[in-house]
PDB file of C-alpha atoms in Angstrom:
ATOM      1  CA  MET N 227      18.913  24.214 -22.921  1.00 50.00           C
ATOM      2  CA  LYS N 228      15.300  23.129 -23.284  1.00 51.00           C
ATOM      3  CA  SER N 229      13.215  24.610 -26.065  1.00 59.00           C
ATOM      4  CA  ARG N 230       9.986  26.462 -25.298  1.00 64.00           C
ATOM      5  CA  LYS N 231       8.015  23.510 -26.670  1.00 53.00           C
ATOM      6  CA  SER N 232       9.943  21.084 -24.448  1.00 54.00           C
ATOM      7  CA  ARG N 233       9.358  23.276 -21.385  1.00 59.00           C
ATOM      8  CA  ARG N 234       5.619  23.438 -22.119  1.00 58.00           C
ATOM      9  CA  LEU N 235       5.485  19.663 -22.451  1.00 49.00           C
ATOM     10  CA  SER N 236       7.433  19.163 -19.203  1.00 51.00           C
ATOM     11  CA  LYS N 237       5.003  21.519 -17.460  1.00 53.00           C
ATOM     12  CA  LEU N 238       2.033  19.607 -18.873  1.00 49.00           C
ATOM     13  CA  LEU N 239       3.494  16.275 -17.750  1.00 48.00           C
ATOM     14  CA  LYS N 240       4.249  17.571 -14.266  1.00 49.00           C
ATOM     15  CA  LYS N 241       0.783  19.087 -13.910  1.00 47.00           C
ATOM     16  CA  LYS N 242      -0.752  15.899 -15.226  1.00 45.00           C
ATOM     17  CA  PHE N 243       0.968  13.701 -12.671  1.00 41.00           C
ATOM     18  CA  TYR N 244       0.585  15.884  -9.627  1.00 36.00           C
ATOM     19  CA  GLY N 245      -3.025  16.624 -10.445  1.00 37.00           C
ATOM     20  CA  GLY N 246      -3.869  13.126 -11.609  1.00 65.00           C
ATOM     21  CA  ALA N 247      -2.825   9.529 -11.118  1.00 86.00           C
ATOM     22  CA  ILE N 248      -0.781   8.291  -8.182  1.00 92.00           C
ATOM     23  CA  CYS N 249       1.977   5.820  -9.008  1.00 93.00           C
ATOM     24  CA  SER N 250       2.399   2.428  -7.422  1.00 95.00           C
ATOM     25  CA  PRO N 251       5.189   2.384  -4.790  1.00 95.00           C
ATOM     26  CA  THR N 252       7.127   0.234  -7.267  1.00 92.00           C
ATOM     27  CA  ARG N 253       7.351   3.276  -9.558  1.00 88.00           C
ATOM     28  CA  LYS N 254       8.892   6.688  -9.237  1.00 76.00           C
ATOM     29  CA  ALA N 255       7.290   9.244 -11.504  1.00 67.00           C
ATOM     30  CA  SER N 256       9.780  10.060 -14.229  1.00 68.00           C
ATOM     31  CA  GLY N 257       9.052  13.114 -16.334  1.00 71.00           C
ATOM     32  CA  GLY N 258       5.583  13.300 -14.803  1.00 79.00           C
ATOM     33  CA  THR N 259       4.380   9.815 -15.746  1.00 90.00           C
ATOM     34  CA  CYS N 260       4.047   6.500 -13.922  1.00 92.00           C
ATOM     35  CA  TYR N 261       4.735   4.562 -17.126  1.00 92.00           C
ATOM     36  CA  LYS N 262       8.152   3.309 -18.142  1.00 91.00           C
ATOM     37  CA  ASP N 263       9.444   4.386 -21.547  1.00 92.00           C
ATOM     38  CA  SER N 264       8.978   0.837 -22.832  1.00 93.00           C
ATOM     39  CA  GLU N 265       5.356   0.825 -21.667  1.00 94.00           C
ATOM     40  CA  LEU N 266       4.553   4.097 -23.419  1.00 94.00           C
ATOM     41  CA  MET N 267       6.011   2.698 -26.617  1.00 96.00           C
ATOM     42  CA  HIS N 268       3.982  -0.475 -26.148  1.00 95.00           C
ATOM     43  CA  ILE N 269       0.765   1.521 -25.657  1.00 96.00           C
ATOM     44  CA  ARG N 270       1.562   3.486 -28.821  1.00 97.00           C
ATOM     45  CA  ASN N 271       2.151   0.290 -30.809  1.00 96.00           C
ATOM     46  CA  VAL N 272      -1.061  -1.352 -29.596  1.00 95.00           C
ATOM     47  CA  TRP N 273      -2.989   1.865 -30.281  1.00 96.00           C
ATOM     48  CA  ASN N 274      -1.637   1.968 -33.831  1.00 96.00           C
ATOM     49  CA  ASN N 275      -2.719  -1.645 -34.397  1.00 94.00           C
ATOM     50  CA  TYR N 276      -6.293  -0.801 -33.432  1.00 91.00           C
ATOM     51  CA  SER N 277      -6.765   2.753 -34.657  1.00 93.00           C
ATOM     52  CA  SER N 278      -6.498   4.500 -38.000  1.00 94.00           C
ATOM     53  CA  ASP N 279      -5.668   7.699 -36.099  1.00 95.00           C
ATOM     54  CA  LYS N 280      -2.005   6.788 -35.753  1.00 96.00           C
ATOM     55  CA  ILE N 281       0.440   8.023 -33.139  1.00 97.00           C
ATOM     56  CA  THR N 282       3.482   9.097 -35.117  1.00 95.00           C
ATOM     57  CA  ALA N 283       5.703  10.231 -32.245  1.00 96.00           C
ATOM     58  CA  THR N 284       8.958   8.387 -31.579  1.00 94.00           C
ATOM     59  CA  THR N 285      10.125  10.015 -28.327  1.00 94.00           C
ATOM     60  CA  THR N 286       8.405   9.023 -25.093  1.00 91.00           C
ATOM     61  CA  ARG N 287       7.497  12.604 -24.182  1.00 90.00           C
ATOM     62  CA  GLU N 288       5.762  13.156 -27.510  1.00 94.00           C
ATOM     63  CA  ILE N 289       4.132   9.708 -27.326  1.00 95.00           C
ATOM     64  CA  TRP N 290       2.712  10.620 -23.910  1.00 93.00           C
ATOM     65  CA  LYS N 291       1.368  13.928 -25.225  1.00 93.00           C
ATOM     66  CA  GLN N 292      -0.297  12.316 -28.245  1.00 95.00           C
ATOM     67  CA  LEU N 293      -1.839   9.589 -26.068  1.00 95.00           C
ATOM     68  CA  HIS N 294      -3.089  12.278 -23.707  1.00 92.00           C
ATOM     69  CA  ASP N 295      -4.605  14.277 -26.562  1.00 94.00           C
ATOM     70  CA  LYS N 296      -6.267  11.272 -28.194  1.00 94.00           C
ATOM     71  CA  MET N 297      -7.786   9.908 -24.975  1.00 93.00           C
ATOM     72  CA  LYS N 298      -8.607  13.129 -23.142  1.00 91.00           C
ATOM     73  CA  ASN N 299     -12.313  12.786 -23.949  1.00 92.00           C
ATOM     74  CA  VAL N 300     -12.543   9.456 -22.110  1.00 92.00           C
ATOM     75  CA  CYS N 301      -9.666   9.658 -19.604  1.00 91.00           C
ATOM     76  CA  LYS N 302      -8.927  12.359 -17.070  1.00 88.00           C
ATOM     77  CA  ASP N 303      -5.615  10.758 -16.064  1.00 89.00           C
ATOM     78  CA  GLU N 304      -3.135   8.237 -17.424  1.00 92.00           C
ATOM     79  CA  ASN N 305      -4.316   5.556 -15.001  1.00 91.00           C
ATOM     80  CA  CYS N 306      -7.441   5.332 -17.141  1.00 92.00           C
ATOM     81  CA  TRP N 307      -5.400   4.450 -20.232  1.00 93.00           C
ATOM     82  CA  ALA N 308      -4.573   1.033 -18.788  1.00 92.00           C
ATOM     83  CA  GLU N 309      -8.306   0.283 -18.552  1.00 91.00           C
ATOM     84  CA  GLN N 310      -9.125   0.925 -22.191  1.00 92.00           C
ATOM     85  CA  PRO N 311     -10.398  -2.062 -24.215  1.00 91.00           C
ATOM     86  CA  PHE N 312      -7.551  -1.992 -26.722  1.00 90.00           C
ATOM     87  CA  LEU N 313      -5.112  -2.726 -23.844  1.00 90.00           C
ATOM     88  CA  HIS N 314      -7.130  -5.543 -22.267  1.00 80.00           C
ATOM     89  CA  ASN N 315      -4.308  -8.097 -22.616  1.00 68.00           C
ATOM     90  CA  THR N 316      -1.643  -5.952 -20.956  1.00 76.00           C
ATOM     91  CA  ASP N 317      -0.661  -5.615 -17.303  1.00 84.00           C
ATOM     92  CA  LEU N 318      -0.300  -1.875 -16.891  1.00 92.00           C
ATOM     93  CA  LYS N 319      -2.582  -1.286 -13.906  1.00 90.00           C
ATOM     94  CA  SER N 320       0.213  -2.319 -11.541  1.00 91.00           C
ATOM     95  CA  SER N 321       1.980   0.930 -12.472  1.00 92.00           C
ATOM     96  CA  PHE N 322      -0.532   2.780 -10.303  1.00 94.00           C
ATOM     97  CA  ALA N 323      -1.770   2.807  -6.735  1.00 95.00           C
ATOM     98  CA  PRO N 324      -5.061   0.900  -6.402  1.00 96.00           C
ATOM     99  CA  LYS N 325      -8.327   2.715  -6.966  1.00 94.00           C
ATOM    100  CA  HIS N 326     -10.492   3.380  -3.961  1.00 95.00           C
ATOM    101  CA  PRO N 327     -14.068   2.047  -3.896  1.00 95.00           C
ATOM    102  CA  LYS N 328     -16.566   4.218  -5.772  1.00 94.00           C
ATOM    103  CA  SER N 329     -18.524   4.589  -2.537  1.00 96.00           C
ATOM    104  CA  TRP N 330     -15.730   6.877  -1.278  1.00 97.00           C
ATOM    105  CA  ASN N 331     -16.857   9.508  -3.782  1.00 95.00           C
ATOM    106  CA  SER N 332     -19.970  10.155  -1.694  1.00 96.00           C
ATOM    107  CA  ASN N 333     -18.483   9.015   1.632  1.00 96.00           C
ATOM    108  CA  PRO N 334     -14.791  10.037   1.561  1.00 96.00           C
ATOM    109  CA  ASN N 335     -14.010   8.825   5.083  1.00 95.00           C
ATOM    110  CA  GLU N 336     -15.587   5.396   4.650  1.00 96.00           C
ATOM    111  CA  TRP N 337     -13.987   2.605   6.664  1.00 97.00           C
ATOM    112  CA  LEU N 338     -11.336   0.588   4.868  1.00 98.00           C
ATOM    113  CA  SER N 339     -12.197  -3.002   3.999  1.00 98.00           C
ATOM    114  CA  SER N 340      -9.778  -5.926   4.111  1.00 98.00           C
ATOM    115  CA  VAL N 341      -9.639  -5.719   0.296  1.00 98.00           C
ATOM    116  CA  ASP N 342      -8.595  -2.045   0.463  1.00 98.00           C
ATOM    117  CA  ILE N 343      -5.820  -2.814   2.945  1.00 99.00           C
ATOM    118  CA  LEU N 344      -4.547  -5.836   1.042  1.00 98.00           C
ATOM    119  CA  SER N 345      -4.478  -3.999  -2.305  1.00 98.00           C
ATOM    120  CA  VAL N 346      -2.108  -1.386  -0.871  1.00 98.00           C
ATOM    121  CA  MET N 347       0.076  -3.788   1.098  1.00 99.00           C
ATOM    122  CA  LYS N 348       0.628  -6.139  -1.841  1.00 98.00           C
ATOM    123  CA  GLN N 349       2.105  -3.263  -3.831  1.00 97.00           C
ATOM    124  CA  TYR N 350       4.514  -2.461  -1.000  1.00 98.00           C
ATOM    125  CA  GLU N 351       5.560  -6.106  -0.945  1.00 98.00           C
ATOM    126  CA  LYS N 352       6.563  -5.753  -4.588  1.00 96.00           C
ATOM    127  CA  ALA N 353       8.350  -2.460  -3.967  1.00 97.00           C
ATOM    128  CA  TYR N 354      10.316  -3.682  -0.942  1.00 98.00           C
ATOM    129  CA  LYS N 355      11.742  -7.165  -1.412  1.00 97.00           C
ATOM    130  CA  CYS N 356      12.713  -7.289   2.276  1.00 98.00           C
ATOM    131  CA  PHE N 357       9.054  -6.923   3.323  1.00 99.00           C
ATOM    132  CA  LYS N 358       6.293  -9.478   3.818  1.00 99.00           C
ATOM    133  CA  PHE N 359       2.690  -8.615   4.648  1.00 99.00           C
ATOM    134  CA  LEU N 360       0.361 -11.038   6.406  1.00 98.00           C
ATOM    135  CA  GLY N 361      -3.336 -10.369   6.841  1.00 98.00           C
ATOM    136  CA  PRO N 362      -5.718  -8.830   7.319  1.00 98.00           C
ATOM    137  CA  TYR N 363      -6.768 -11.385   9.924  1.00 97.00           C
ATOM    138  CA  PRO N 364      -9.595 -11.613  12.471  1.00 97.00           C
ATOM    139  CA  ILE N 365      -8.569 -11.493  16.115  1.00 97.00           C
ATOM    140  CA  ASP N 366      -9.323 -15.208  16.545  1.00 95.00           C
ATOM    141  CA  PHE N 367      -6.766 -16.135  13.852  1.00 95.00           C
ATOM    142  CA  ASP N 368      -5.372 -18.912  16.044  1.00 90.00           C
ATOM    143  CA  GLY N 369      -8.832 -20.291  16.801  1.00 76.00           C
ATOM    144  CA  GLU N 370      -9.863 -22.088  19.955  1.00 70.00           C
ATOM    145  CA  LYS N 371      -9.565 -25.655  21.196  1.00 63.00           C
ATOM    146  CA  GLY N 372      -7.148 -26.611  18.444  1.00 68.00           C
ATOM    147  CA  LYS N 373      -9.264 -25.183  15.620  1.00 83.00           C
ATOM    148  CA  CYS N 374      -7.210 -23.002  13.304  1.00 91.00           C
ATOM    149  CA  VAL N 375      -8.865 -20.041  11.557  1.00 92.00           C
ATOM    150  CA  GLU N 376      -5.820 -18.758   9.624  1.00 94.00           C
ATOM    151  CA  ARG N 377      -3.369 -21.550   8.793  1.00 93.00           C
ATOM    152  CA  GLU N 378      -0.539 -19.172   7.872  1.00 94.00           C
ATOM    153  CA  MET N 379      -0.632 -17.765  11.397  1.00 96.00           C
ATOM    154  CA  CYS N 380      -1.129 -21.046  13.221  1.00 94.00           C
ATOM    155  CA  ASP N 381       1.903 -22.501  11.436  1.00 95.00           C
ATOM    156  CA  PHE N 382       3.993 -19.317  11.560  1.00 97.00           C
ATOM    157  CA  GLN N 383       7.717 -20.041  11.643  1.00 98.00           C
ATOM    158  CA  LEU N 384      10.059 -17.062  11.814  1.00 99.00           C
ATOM    159  CA  LYS N 385      12.920 -19.034  10.276  1.00 98.00           C
ATOM    160  CA  LYS N 386      10.920 -19.572   7.086  1.00 98.00           C
ATOM    161  CA  TYR N 387      10.669 -15.824   6.502  1.00 98.00           C
ATOM    162  CA  ILE N 388      14.292 -15.195   7.445  1.00 98.00           C
ATOM    163  CA  ASP N 389      15.410 -17.885   4.990  1.00 98.00           C
ATOM    164  CA  LYS N 390      13.436 -16.103   2.258  1.00 98.00           C
ATOM    165  CA  GLY N 391      15.303 -12.873   2.919  1.00 98.00           C
ATOM    166  CA  TYR N 392      12.568 -10.932   4.729  1.00 99.00           C
ATOM    167  CA  LYS N 393      13.783  -8.364   7.250  1.00 99.00           C
ATOM    168  CA  LYS N 394      10.438  -6.727   7.998  1.00 99.00           C
ATOM    169  CA  ILE N 395       7.004  -8.317   8.436  1.00 99.00           C
ATOM    170  CA  GLY N 396       3.754  -6.393   8.835  1.00 99.00           C
ATOM    171  CA  PHE N 397       0.386  -7.650  10.078  1.00 99.00           C
ATOM    172  CA  VAL N 398      -3.090  -6.138  10.216  1.00 99.00           C
ATOM    173  CA  PHE N 399      -5.810  -7.585  12.435  1.00 99.00           C
ATOM    174  CA  ASN N 400      -9.442  -6.799  13.093  1.00 98.00           C
ATOM    175  CA  THR N 401     -10.620  -6.850  16.694  1.00 98.00           C
ATOM    176  CA  ASP N 402     -13.726  -8.800  15.637  1.00 97.00           C
ATOM    177  CA  PRO N 403     -13.627 -12.614  15.339  1.00 95.00           C
ATOM    178  CA  HIS N 404     -14.014 -14.203  11.915  1.00 94.00           C
ATOM    179  CA  TYR N 405     -17.777 -14.710  12.229  1.00 93.00           C
ATOM    180  CA  LYS N 406     -18.493 -10.979  12.706  1.00 95.00           C
ATOM    181  CA  SER N 407     -18.437  -8.093  10.232  1.00 94.00           C
ATOM    182  CA  GLY N 408     -15.447  -6.164  11.602  1.00 95.00           C
ATOM    183  CA  GLU N 409     -14.944  -3.514  14.266  1.00 97.00           C
ATOM    184  CA  HIS N 410     -11.478  -1.941  14.495  1.00 98.00           C
ATOM    185  CA  TRP N 411      -8.162  -2.345  12.626  1.00 99.00           C
ATOM    186  CA  ILE N 412      -4.910  -2.801  14.564  1.00 99.00           C
ATOM    187  CA  SER N 413      -1.404  -3.707  13.406  1.00 99.00           C
ATOM    188  CA  LEU N 414       1.882  -5.364  14.288  1.00 99.00           C
ATOM    189  CA  PHE N 415       5.349  -4.879  12.827  1.00 99.00           C
ATOM    190  CA  ILE N 416       8.427  -7.080  13.079  1.00 99.00           C
ATOM    191  CA  ASN N 417      11.776  -5.454  12.337  1.00 99.00           C
ATOM    192  CA  LEU N 418      14.477  -8.116  12.332  1.00 98.00           C
ATOM    193  CA  LYS N 419      17.199  -5.508  11.794  1.00 97.00           C
ATOM    194  CA  THR N 420      16.414  -3.852  15.124  1.00 98.00           C
ATOM    195  CA  GLN N 421      15.103  -7.116  16.620  1.00 98.00           C
ATOM    196  CA  GLU N 422      11.871  -5.427  17.659  1.00 99.00           C
ATOM    197  CA  ILE N 423       8.194  -6.314  17.493  1.00 99.00           C
ATOM    198  CA  PHE N 424       5.913  -3.304  17.860  1.00 99.00           C
ATOM    199  CA  PHE N 425       2.142  -3.342  18.336  1.00 99.00           C
ATOM    200  CA  PHE N 426       0.109  -0.354  17.205  1.00 99.00           C
ATOM    201  CA  ASP N 427      -3.493   0.462  18.035  1.00 99.00           C
ATOM    202  CA  SER N 428      -4.409   3.992  16.977  1.00 99.00           C
ATOM    203  CA  ALA N 429      -6.855   4.149  19.896  1.00 98.00           C
ATOM    204  CA  GLY N 430      -4.022   3.504  22.348  1.00 98.00           C
ATOM    205  CA  ASP N 431      -5.415   0.228  23.682  1.00 98.00           C
ATOM    206  CA  LYS N 432      -3.017  -2.446  24.883  1.00 98.00           C
ATOM    207  CA  VAL N 433      -2.182  -5.500  22.832  1.00 99.00           C
ATOM    208  CA  PRO N 434      -4.976  -8.130  22.854  1.00 98.00           C
ATOM    209  CA  SER N 435      -4.135 -11.438  24.510  1.00 97.00           C
ATOM    210  CA  GLU N 436      -4.423 -13.302  21.187  1.00 96.00           C
ATOM    211  CA  ILE N 437      -1.736 -11.151  19.575  1.00 98.00           C
ATOM    212  CA  LYS N 438       0.467 -11.163  22.692  1.00 98.00           C
ATOM    213  CA  ALA N 439       0.450 -14.977  22.671  1.00 97.00           C
ATOM    214  CA  PHE N 440       1.510 -14.880  19.012  1.00 97.00           C
ATOM    215  CA  VAL N 441       4.269 -12.366  19.808  1.00 99.00           C
ATOM    216  CA  ASP N 442       5.563 -14.575  22.624  1.00 98.00           C
ATOM    217  CA  ARG N 443       5.797 -17.466  20.163  1.00 98.00           C
ATOM    218  CA  ILE N 444       7.835 -15.351  17.759  1.00 98.00           C
ATOM    219  CA  ILE N 445      10.181 -14.203  20.520  1.00 99.00           C
ATOM    220  CA  GLN N 446      10.719 -17.831  21.528  1.00 99.00           C
ATOM    221  CA  GLN N 447      11.388 -18.833  17.919  1.00 99.00           C
ATOM    222  CA  GLY N 448      13.817 -15.929  17.625  1.00 99.00           C
ATOM    223  CA  SER N 449      15.639 -17.034  20.752  1.00 98.00           C
ATOM    224  CA  GLN N 450      16.225 -20.436  19.149  1.00 98.00           C
ATOM    225  CA  LEU N 451      17.829 -18.557  16.231  1.00 98.00           C
ATOM    226  CA  SER N 452      20.064 -16.508  18.579  1.00 98.00           C
ATOM    227  CA  LEU N 453      17.910 -13.399  18.119  1.00 98.00           C
ATOM    228  CA  ASN N 454      17.163 -11.251  21.153  1.00 98.00           C
ATOM    229  CA  ILE N 455      13.801  -9.919  19.965  1.00 99.00           C
ATOM    230  CA  HIS N 456      12.012  -7.501  22.286  1.00 98.00           C
ATOM    231  CA  PHE N 457       8.393  -6.350  22.304  1.00 99.00           C
ATOM    232  CA  ASP N 458       6.968  -2.865  22.686  1.00 99.00           C
ATOM    233  CA  GLN N 459       3.599  -1.231  22.084  1.00 99.00           C
ATOM    234  CA  ASN N 460       1.871   2.081  21.598  1.00 98.00           C
ATOM    235  CA  GLU N 461      -0.280   3.329  24.461  1.00 97.00           C
ATOM    236  CA  LYS N 462      -0.869   6.810  23.071  1.00 98.00           C
ATOM    237  CA  THR N 463      -4.285   7.766  21.689  1.00 98.00           C
ATOM    238  CA  HIS N 464      -3.686   8.937  18.134  1.00 99.00           C
ATOM    239  CA  GLN N 465      -7.144   8.464  16.630  1.00 98.00           C
ATOM    240  CA  HIS N 466      -9.920  10.828  17.739  1.00 98.00           C
ATOM    241  CA  THR N 467     -12.468  10.127  14.991  1.00 96.00           C
ATOM    242  CA  SER N 468     -14.270   6.840  14.345  1.00 95.00           C
ATOM    243  CA  THR N 469     -13.354   6.181  10.713  1.00 96.00           C
ATOM    244  CA  GLU N 470      -9.580   6.170  10.204  1.00 98.00           C
ATOM    245  CA  CYS N 471      -8.330   3.038  12.004  1.00 98.00           C
ATOM    246  CA  GLY N 472      -7.638   1.261   8.713  1.00 98.00           C
ATOM    247  CA  MET N 473      -5.678   4.233   7.431  1.00 98.00           C
ATOM    248  CA  TYR N 474      -3.714   4.380  10.688  1.00 99.00           C
ATOM    249  CA  ALA N 475      -2.824   0.693  10.259  1.00 99.00           C
ATOM    250  CA  LEU N 476      -1.561   1.332   6.712  1.00 99.00           C
ATOM    251  CA  TYR N 477       0.243   4.533   7.692  1.00 98.00           C
ATOM    252  CA  PHE N 478       1.994   2.789  10.580  1.00 99.00           C
ATOM    253  CA  ILE N 479       3.220  -0.180   8.538  1.00 99.00           C
ATOM    254  CA  ILE N 480       4.297   1.884   5.524  1.00 99.00           C
ATOM    255  CA  ASN N 481       6.278   4.368   7.599  1.00 98.00           C
ATOM    256  CA  MET N 482       7.890   1.666   9.727  1.00 99.00           C
ATOM    257  CA  LEU N 483       8.820  -0.114   6.503  1.00 99.00           C
ATOM    258  CA  LYS N 484      10.349   3.045   5.016  1.00 98.00           C
ATOM    259  CA  ASP N 485      12.091   3.957   8.309  1.00 98.00           C
ATOM    260  CA  THR N 486      10.352   7.340   8.260  1.00 97.00           C
ATOM    261  CA  THR N 487       9.132   6.748  11.813  1.00 97.00           C
ATOM    262  CA  ASN N 488      10.032   4.529  14.761  1.00 97.00           C
ATOM    263  CA  SER N 489       8.465   3.109  17.890  1.00 97.00           C
ATOM    264  CA  LYS N 490       9.794   5.887  20.130  1.00 97.00           C
ATOM    265  CA  LYS N 491       8.274   8.601  17.965  1.00 98.00           C
ATOM    266  CA  ILE N 492       4.943   6.785  17.700  1.00 98.00           C
ATOM    267  CA  LYS N 493       4.776   6.423  21.480  1.00 98.00           C
ATOM    268  CA  THR N 494       5.424  10.108  22.132  1.00 97.00           C
ATOM    269  CA  THR N 495       4.135  12.153  19.183  1.00 98.00           C
ATOM    270  CA  ARG N 496       0.501  12.026  18.127  1.00 98.00           C
ATOM    271  CA  ILE N 497      -0.342  11.388  14.472  1.00 98.00           C
ATOM    272  CA  PRO N 498      -3.467  13.521  13.835  1.00 98.00           C
ATOM    273  CA  ASP N 499      -6.503  12.021  12.097  1.00 97.00           C
ATOM    274  CA  LYS N 500      -6.343  14.690   9.397  1.00 97.00           C
ATOM    275  CA  ASP N 501      -2.835  13.583   8.438  1.00 97.00           C
ATOM    276  CA  VAL N 502      -3.784   9.954   7.856  1.00 97.00           C
ATOM    277  CA  PHE N 503      -7.024  11.004   6.143  1.00 97.00           C
ATOM    278  CA  ARG N 504      -4.938  12.966   3.623  1.00 96.00           C
ATOM    279  CA  MET N 505      -2.990   9.806   2.863  1.00 97.00           C
ATOM    280  CA  ARG N 506      -6.105   8.308   1.280  1.00 97.00           C
ATOM    281  CA  LYS N 507      -5.141  10.418  -1.739  1.00 94.00           C
ATOM    282  CA  ARG N 508      -1.584   9.023  -1.640  1.00 94.00           C
ATOM    283  CA  TYR N 509      -2.342   5.344  -1.145  1.00 97.00           C
ATOM    284  CA  PHE N 510      -5.340   5.210  -3.500  1.00 96.00           C
ATOM    285  CA  ASN N 511      -6.310   6.622  -6.872  1.00 94.00           C
ATOM    286  CA  GLN N 512      -9.732   8.126  -7.416  1.00 89.00           C
ATOM    287  CA  ALA N 513     -12.372   5.770  -8.795  1.00 84.00           C
TER     288      ALA N 513
END
């Protein structure tokens, strides 16, 4: 049976996590923290090398509490610990979801940039070894008249990804060409387990010709590998506001990856803007 002190500490840890930092998808919060036991001990040891105000705790729960108490004047959550100067040579930031741009603090529904999208997707690549993310790419990724804009797409070979053990591949595209600033985010998902390629535009528009040509190439490559890959697309209007297309692209890929949705559900049941807007606080930490 837990002591009163232990229960208070557990409550503090739980409150701290759920009211504070969001873990990377590679981590599951254990005891209310995104850090592994070994990382907490490492932070303690580095702290003790730099500070005369030593951390004397030996259990990870007590180490966490002492770190929290000693850094509470400069850090509102444990994500901030990894950014402190005394830990500059350690790689602890990957324990947490990426931070959103500071501009979101005054404009919380700001459009996602390619950097925002990539920072989230790269963490899901690490969390799911069967998953590969490609993009974000402009709509003219294949170029014109033999000119290639994105070499990885021009030279795409399905067999290469299969040989590396990937079962699911996600793509994000912008409907603007590479020489423009960006207009609308759309996405594509390959599930080799179900032998399906699904195109998703939150506005419900049909697949652009550039992406359809790419899909046809993949289907042909799959046929040569004895795969009967079929294509489908969303034609339902999910997005009603003008700001959340990037979040819809992330939401679609992440939930297809986790098998928490499927193409049939996406085609028939609307995902409200408010639901994907809320996910900003799940996919990103506050800056």
